[in-house]
Coordinates of C-alpha atoms in Angstrom, one line a residue:
Chain A
X1 CA 74.2 46.3 142.1
X2 CA 76.2 47.0 138.9
X3 CA 74.9 49.9 136.8
X4 CA 73.6 47.6 133.8
X5 CA 70.1 48.5 132.7
X6 CA 69.3 44.9 131.5
X7 CA 70.4 43.6 135.0
X8 CA 68.3 46.2 136.7
X9 CA 65.3 45.3 134.6
X10 CA 65.8 41.5 135.4
X11 CA 66.1 42.4 139.1
X12 CA 62.9 44.5 138.9
X13 CA 60.9 41.6 137.1
X14 CA 62.2 39.0 139.6
X15 CA 61.3 41.1 142.7
X16 CA 57.7 41.1 141.3
X17 CA 57.5 37.3 142.3
X18 CA 55.7 36.6 145.7
X19 CA 58.0 36.5 148.6
X20 CA 61.0 37.7 146.5
X21 CA 62.4 41.1 147.8
X22 CA 64.8 43.3 145.9
X23 CA 67.8 41.7 147.8
X24 CA 66.9 38.1 146.9
X25 CA 66.0 39.3 143.3
X26 CA 69.6 40.5 143.0
X27 CA 71.1 37.2 144.2
X28 CA 68.9 35.3 141.6
X29 CA 69.9 37.9 138.8
X30 CA 73.5 37.3 139.4
X31 CA 73.0 33.6 139.4
X32 CA 71.1 33.8 136.0
X33 CA 73.9 36.1 134.7
X34 CA 76.5 33.5 135.5
X35 CA 74.5 30.6 134.1
X36 CA 73.3 31.7 130.5
X37 CA 72.3 28.1 129.8
X38 CA 70.1 28.2 132.7
X39 CA 68.5 31.5 131.6
X40 CA 67.7 29.7 128.2
X41 CA 66.2 26.6 130.0
X42 CA 64.1 29.0 132.3
X43 CA 62.8 30.8 129.2
X44 CA 61.9 27.7 127.5
X45 CA 60.0 26.5 130.5
X46 CA 58.1 29.8 130.6
X47 CA 57.3 29.6 127.0
X48 CA 56.0 26.0 127.3
X49 CA 53.8 27.0 130.2
X50 CA 52.5 30.0 128.4
X51 CA 51.6 27.8 125.4
X52 CA 50.4 24.6 126.9
X53 CA 48.8 25.6 130.1
X54 CA 45.3 27.1 130.2
X55 CA 42.3 27.4 132.5
X56 CA 39.9 24.4 132.6
X57 CA 36.7 25.9 131.3
X58 CA 34.6 24.1 133.8
X59 CA 36.4 24.3 137.3
X60 CA 39.0 27.0 136.4
X61 CA 41.9 24.9 137.6
X62 CA 45.0 24.8 135.2
X63 CA 45.2 22.2 132.5
X64 CA 47.3 21.2 129.5
X65 CA 44.4 19.1 128.1
X66 CA 42.6 20.7 125.0
X67 CA 39.5 21.5 127.0
X68 CA 38.5 20.2 130.5
X69 CA 41.1 19.1 133.1
X70 CA 41.5 15.5 134.3
X71 CA 39.4 16.1 137.4
X72 CA 36.4 17.3 135.4
X73 CA 36.8 14.5 132.8
X74 CA 37.3 11.6 135.3
X75 CA 34.1 9.4 135.0
X76 CA 34.8 7.8 138.3
X77 CA 34.1 11.2 140.2
X78 CA 30.6 12.1 141.5
X79 CA 28.9 15.1 140.1
X80 CA 26.7 15.4 143.2
X81 CA 29.2 17.3 145.3
X82 CA 31.6 20.1 144.5
X83 CA 34.6 21.1 146.7
X84 CA 35.3 24.9 146.2
X85 CA 38.9 25.9 146.6
X86 CA 40.8 29.2 146.4
X87 CA 43.7 28.1 144.1
X88 CA 44.6 25.3 141.7
X89 CA 47.4 24.2 143.8
X90 CA 44.8 23.4 146.7
X91 CA 43.1 20.6 144.6
X92 CA 46.2 18.2 144.7
X93 CA 46.5 18.8 148.4
X94 CA 43.0 17.9 149.1
X95 CA 43.0 15.1 146.6
X96 CA 45.9 13.4 148.0
X97 CA 44.0 13.0 151.3
X98 CA 41.9 10.4 149.3
X99 CA 38.6 11.1 151.0
X100 CA 37.0 13.4 148.4
X101 CA 35.7 11.9 145.1
X102 CA 33.5 14.7 143.8
X103 CA 34.3 17.5 141.5
X104 CA 36.3 20.8 142.2
X105 CA 35.8 24.4 141.6
X106 CA 38.6 27.0 141.8
X107 CA 37.5 30.6 142.8
X108 CA 41.0 32.0 141.9
X109 CA 41.4 33.8 145.0
X110 CA 39.3 34.9 148.1
X111 CA 37.1 37.9 148.8
X112 CA 39.3 40.8 150.3
X113 CA 37.6 44.2 150.3
X114 CA 40.8 45.8 151.6
X115 CA 42.8 44.7 148.4
X116 CA 39.8 45.5 146.3
X117 CA 39.1 41.9 145.5
X118 CA 35.2 41.6 145.2
X119 CA 32.8 39.0 144.0
X120 CA 33.2 40.0 140.4
X121 CA 36.9 39.2 140.6
X122 CA 36.3 35.6 141.6
X123 CA 35.0 32.6 139.7
X124 CA 31.7 32.9 141.8
X125 CA 29.4 33.7 138.8
X126 CA 30.9 30.6 137.1
X127 CA 30.2 28.5 140.1
X128 CA 26.5 29.7 140.4
X129 CA 26.1 28.9 136.5
X130 CA 27.6 25.5 137.0
X131 CA 25.4 24.4 140.0
X132 CA 22.3 25.7 138.4
X133 CA 22.6 22.9 135.7
X134 CA 19.8 20.4 135.9
X135 CA 19.6 16.8 134.8
X136 CA 17.0 15.2 132.5
X137 CA 14.5 15.0 135.2
X138 CA 14.9 18.7 136.1
X139 CA 16.8 17.9 139.3
X140 CA 20.0 19.9 140.1
X141 CA 23.1 17.8 139.2
X142 CA 25.0 19.2 142.3
X143 CA 23.5 18.4 145.7
X144 CA 26.2 19.5 148.1
X145 CA 29.0 22.1 148.2
X146 CA 32.0 21.8 150.5
X147 CA 34.1 25.1 151.0
X148 CA 37.6 24.2 151.4
X149 CA 39.0 27.8 151.7
X150 CA 42.0 29.0 153.8
X151 CA 41.3 29.6 157.5
X152 CA 42.1 33.3 157.3
X153 CA 40.3 36.6 157.2
X154 CA 39.8 36.4 153.5
X155 CA 38.7 32.7 153.7
X156 CA 36.2 33.5 156.4
X157 CA 34.8 36.4 154.5
X158 CA 34.3 34.3 151.3
X159 CA 32.7 31.4 153.3
X160 CA 30.2 33.9 154.9
X161 CA 29.3 35.2 151.5
X162 CA 29.1 31.9 149.7
X163 CA 27.4 29.9 152.4
X164 CA 24.6 32.5 152.6
X165 CA 24.0 32.7 148.8
X166 CA 24.3 28.9 148.1
X167 CA 22.0 28.0 151.0
X168 CA 19.5 30.5 149.6
X169 CA 19.8 28.5 146.3
X170 CA 18.8 25.4 148.3
X171 CA 22.2 23.6 148.3
X172 CA 23.6 21.8 151.4
X173 CA 26.8 23.7 152.2
X174 CA 29.6 22.8 154.5
X175 CA 33.2 24.2 155.4
X176 CA 36.2 21.9 156.1
X177 CA 36.7 21.5 159.9
X178 CA 39.1 23.8 161.8
X179 CA 40.7 22.6 165.0
X180 CA 43.9 21.0 166.4
X181 CA 46.0 19.5 163.5
X182 CA 46.9 15.7 163.7
X183 CA 50.1 15.3 165.7
X184 CA 49.6 18.8 167.0
X185 CA 50.8 19.5 170.6
X186 CA 48.2 21.3 172.7
X187 CA 51.0 23.5 174.1
X188 CA 51.8 24.9 170.7
X189 CA 48.4 25.6 169.3
X190 CA 47.6 29.3 169.0
X191 CA 44.7 30.8 170.8
X192 CA 42.4 31.4 167.8
X193 CA 42.9 27.7 166.6
X194 CA 42.2 26.4 170.2
X195 CA 39.1 28.6 170.3
X196 CA 37.7 27.1 167.1
X197 CA 38.6 23.5 168.3
X198 CA 36.6 24.1 171.5
X199 CA 33.7 25.8 169.8
X200 CA 33.5 22.9 167.3
X201 CA 34.1 20.0 169.7
X202 CA 32.7 16.7 168.7
X203 CA 30.5 14.7 171.1
X204 CA 31.7 11.3 171.8
Chain B
X1 CA 51.1 20.1 142.4
X2 CA 48.9 19.6 139.3
X3 CA 49.9 16.9 137.0
X4 CA 50.9 19.2 134.1
X5 CA 54.4 18.4 132.5
X6 CA 55.0 22.1 131.6
X7 CA 54.3 23.1 135.0
X8 CA 56.5 20.5 136.6
X9 CA 59.3 21.6 134.2
X10 CA 58.9 25.2 135.3
X11 CA 58.9 24.2 139.0
X12 CA 62.0 22.1 138.3
X13 CA 63.8 25.1 136.7
X14 CA 62.8 27.6 139.4
X15 CA 64.2 25.3 142.1
X16 CA 67.5 25.4 140.5
X17 CA 67.8 29.1 141.6
X18 CA 69.9 29.7 144.7
X19 CA 67.7 29.6 148.0
X20 CA 64.6 28.5 146.2
X21 CA 63.4 25.0 147.2
X22 CA 60.7 22.9 145.5
X23 CA 57.8 24.5 147.7
X24 CA 58.9 28.1 147.0
X25 CA 59.4 27.1 143.3
X26 CA 55.8 25.7 143.3
X27 CA 54.5 29.1 144.6
X28 CA 56.4 31.0 142.1
X29 CA 55.2 28.8 139.2
X30 CA 51.5 29.3 140.2
X31 CA 52.0 33.0 140.3
X32 CA 53.6 32.9 136.8
X33 CA 50.7 30.6 135.6
X34 CA 48.3 33.2 136.7
X35 CA 50.1 36.2 135.2
X36 CA 51.0 35.3 131.7
X37 CA 51.9 39.0 130.9
X38 CA 54.4 38.7 133.7
X39 CA 55.8 35.5 132.1
X40 CA 56.4 37.4 128.9
X41 CA 58.1 40.4 130.7
X42 CA 60.3 38.0 132.7
X43 CA 61.3 36.2 129.4
X44 CA 62.1 39.6 127.8
X45 CA 64.3 40.5 130.7
X46 CA 66.2 37.2 130.4
X47 CA 66.7 37.7 126.7
X48 CA 68.0 41.2 127.2
X49 CA 70.4 40.1 129.9
X50 CA 71.6 37.2 127.7
X51 CA 72.1 39.5 124.7
X52 CA 73.5 42.6 126.3
X53 CA 75.5 41.5 129.4
X54 CA 78.8 39.9 129.0
X55 CA 82.1 39.5 131.0
X56 CA 84.5 42.5 131.2
X57 CA 87.6 41.1 129.4
X58 CA 89.9 42.8 131.9
X59 CA 88.3 42.5 135.4
X60 CA 85.7 39.7 134.7
X61 CA 82.9 41.8 136.2
X62 CA 79.7 42.0 134.1
X63 CA 79.1 44.9 131.6
X64 CA 76.8 46.0 128.8
X65 CA 79.6 48.0 127.3
X66 CA 81.2 46.7 124.1
X67 CA 84.4 45.7 125.8
X68 CA 85.7 46.8 129.2
X69 CA 83.4 47.8 132.0
X70 CA 83.0 51.3 133.4
X71 CA 85.4 50.7 136.3
X72 CA 88.2 49.5 133.9
X73 CA 87.6 52.4 131.5
X74 CA 87.3 55.2 134.2
X75 CA 90.4 57.4 133.7
X76 CA 90.1 58.8 137.3
X77 CA 91.0 55.5 138.8
X78 CA 94.5 54.5 139.8
X79 CA 96.1 51.4 138.1
X80 CA 98.5 51.1 141.0
X81 CA 96.1 49.0 143.2
X82 CA 93.8 46.2 142.5
X83 CA 91.0 45.0 144.7
X84 CA 90.3 41.3 144.3
X85 CA 86.6 40.3 144.9
X86 CA 84.7 37.0 144.6
X87 CA 81.7 38.2 142.7
X88 CA 80.7 41.1 140.4
X89 CA 78.1 42.3 143.0
X90 CA 80.8 42.8 145.5
X91 CA 82.2 45.7 143.5
X92 CA 79.3 48.0 144.1
X93 CA 79.2 47.3 147.8
X94 CA 82.9 48.1 148.1
X95 CA 82.7 51.1 145.9
X96 CA 79.8 52.7 147.6
X97 CA 82.1 53.0 150.6
X98 CA 83.9 55.6 148.7
X99 CA 87.4 54.9 150.0
X100 CA 88.9 52.8 147.2
X101 CA 89.7 54.3 143.9
X102 CA 91.8 51.7 142.2
X103 CA 90.9 48.9 139.9
X104 CA 88.8 45.7 140.5
X105 CA 89.4 42.0 139.6
X106 CA 86.6 39.5 140.1
X107 CA 87.6 35.9 140.8
X108 CA 84.2 34.5 140.1
X109 CA 84.1 32.5 143.2
X110 CA 86.4 31.2 145.9
X111 CA 88.6 28.1 146.3
X112 CA 86.6 25.3 147.6
X113 CA 88.2 21.9 147.5
X114 CA 85.1 20.2 148.9
X115 CA 83.0 21.6 146.1
X116 CA 85.8 20.7 143.5
X117 CA 86.4 24.5 142.9
X118 CA 90.2 24.7 142.3
X119 CA 92.6 27.3 140.9
X120 CA 91.8 26.6 137.5
X121 CA 88.1 27.3 138.0
X122 CA 88.7 31.0 139.1
X123 CA 90.1 33.9 137.3
X124 CA 93.4 33.7 139.0
X125 CA 95.4 33.0 135.8
X126 CA 93.9 36.2 134.4
X127 CA 94.8 38.1 137.6
X128 CA 98.5 36.9 137.3
X129 CA 98.5 37.8 133.7
X130 CA 97.1 41.2 134.4
X131 CA 99.4 42.2 137.2
X132 CA 102.5 41.0 135.2
X133 CA 102.0 44.0 132.8
X134 CA 104.8 46.5 132.9
X135 CA 104.9 50.1 132.0
X136 CA 107.2 51.8 129.4
X137 CA 110.0 51.9 132.1
X138 CA 109.7 48.2 132.7
X139 CA 108.0 48.8 136.1
X140 CA 105.0 46.7 137.0
X141 CA 101.8 48.8 136.6
X142 CA 100.3 47.2 139.7
X143 CA 102.0 47.9 143.0
X144 CA 99.5 46.7 145.7
X145 CA 96.7 44.1 145.8
X146 CA 93.8 44.1 148.3
X147 CA 91.9 40.9 148.9
X148 CA 88.3 41.7 149.6
X149 CA 87.0 38.1 149.9
X150 CA 84.3 36.7 152.2
X151 CA 85.2 36.0 155.8
X152 CA 84.3 32.3 155.4
X153 CA 86.3 29.1 154.9
X154 CA 86.4 29.5 151.1
X155 CA 87.5 33.1 151.5
X156 CA 90.2 32.2 154.0
X157 CA 91.5 29.4 151.7
X158 CA 91.6 31.7 148.8
X159 CA 93.4 34.5 150.7
X160 CA 96.0 32.0 151.9
X161 CA 96.7 30.8 148.4
X162 CA 96.7 34.2 146.7
X163 CA 98.7 36.0 149.4
X164 CA 101.5 33.5 149.2
X165 CA 101.7 33.4 145.3
X166 CA 101.3 37.2 144.9
X167 CA 103.9 37.9 147.7
X168 CA 106.3 35.7 145.9
X169 CA 105.7 37.7 142.7
X170 CA 106.9 40.8 144.7
X171 CA 103.5 42.5 145.3
X172 CA 102.3 44.2 148.4
X173 CA 99.2 42.1 149.5
X174 CA 96.7 43.0 152.2
X175 CA 93.2 41.7 153.2
X176 CA 90.3 43.8 154.4
X177 CA 90.1 43.9 158.1
X178 CA 87.9 41.6 160.1
X179 CA 86.5 42.7 163.4
X180 CA 83.5 44.1 165.2
X181 CA 81.1 45.7 162.6
X182 CA 80.2 49.4 163.1
X183 CA 77.2 49.7 165.4
X184 CA 77.9 46.2 166.6
X185 CA 76.9 45.4 170.1
X186 CA 79.8 43.4 171.9
X187 CA 77.2 41.2 173.5
X188 CA 76.0 39.9 170.1
X189 CA 79.3 39.4 168.4
X190 CA 80.0 35.7 167.7
X191 CA 83.1 34.0 169.2
X192 CA 85.1 33.8 166.1
X193 CA 84.6 37.4 165.0
X194 CA 85.5 38.5 168.6
X195 CA 88.6 36.2 168.3
X196 CA 89.7 37.9 165.1
X197 CA 88.8 41.5 166.6
X198 CA 91.1 40.7 169.6
X199 CA 93.9 39.2 167.4
X200 CA 94.0 42.1 165.1
X201 CA 93.6 44.8 167.7
X202 CA 95.0 48.3 166.7
X203 CA 97.4 50.0 169.0
X204 CA 96.1 53.6 170.0

């Protein structure tokens, strides 16, 4: 790396990005140095995102609408059922399957005591506040909650916490199924996935 | 991916970076969305690089000096010998070996007819202009040129072209040695490297 403080700073910033180590950051920085037009385009894209994109005040996904996002505004979606996800990007993945037509709620992460991420750091209070809403008849608007969290330790911890508290509040709570992926070859399935697939086998 | 045009634009820009595909770009964009302070820091780093870093007018490395870079200004370095590299980043790698104390010249790439990169696209004219300079006695300032280019097809092509033209101009031209890397296990050396190592064996 050349001894140029501006270059060092750029490499430092780039290496903050997830999955980008100092070596990759160096390669990216040299690419940017060689393409000053690109640098300007990237800055413009960053400014635009900073100015135009904000949190949806209902589901905490991202949106460039003035207030609520398209999913929260869509009159064709059912208010009965809320799908809880970790990140905004998960919404499109789930929605493209075409089987879910309810509302979404983004936790903005998952519980991870080791990383110091607790209940207060996630949009759990906001979820509880949201599902406590009642209609004109005094009946809760939300009937069912689907937890579509990652199948990792943090996801499991969050599912455990949420399912307990939401069931206590009287809601029907489910978690998306874990098992052999479609097209998956039994020979290549890891032990834990196979364990889950056996445990949650479906009677025919 | 959420249907937000600013987000799409940012993902598009990020996927222009070398080695960053659309999927990684999406992950980076979501990270940036969640960290608006980071976005500002990154923009500042980009502006600083755009404003402070420019090409060294002698060797075509990058520098934040007003004119020549530190390597070109250093009075302890010999003008007799010039090491030709592809990219500015190569200079530090070579210099940290501590065995070369001459000047550098950056081609800003290598000849690649398939990618449409020809002699005119590289700083070859500038290299020729530079080594044509004579001292007060009418003797050329540069005596020897070392080609430290990548050991790939583009590097080989460029070495072939440069060695012919520079030898015709009367300069001593060499290329850095290719062979088994230090610490390299013979069992893990690829065929082409082994071929070169045999071809260029050194008599003991």
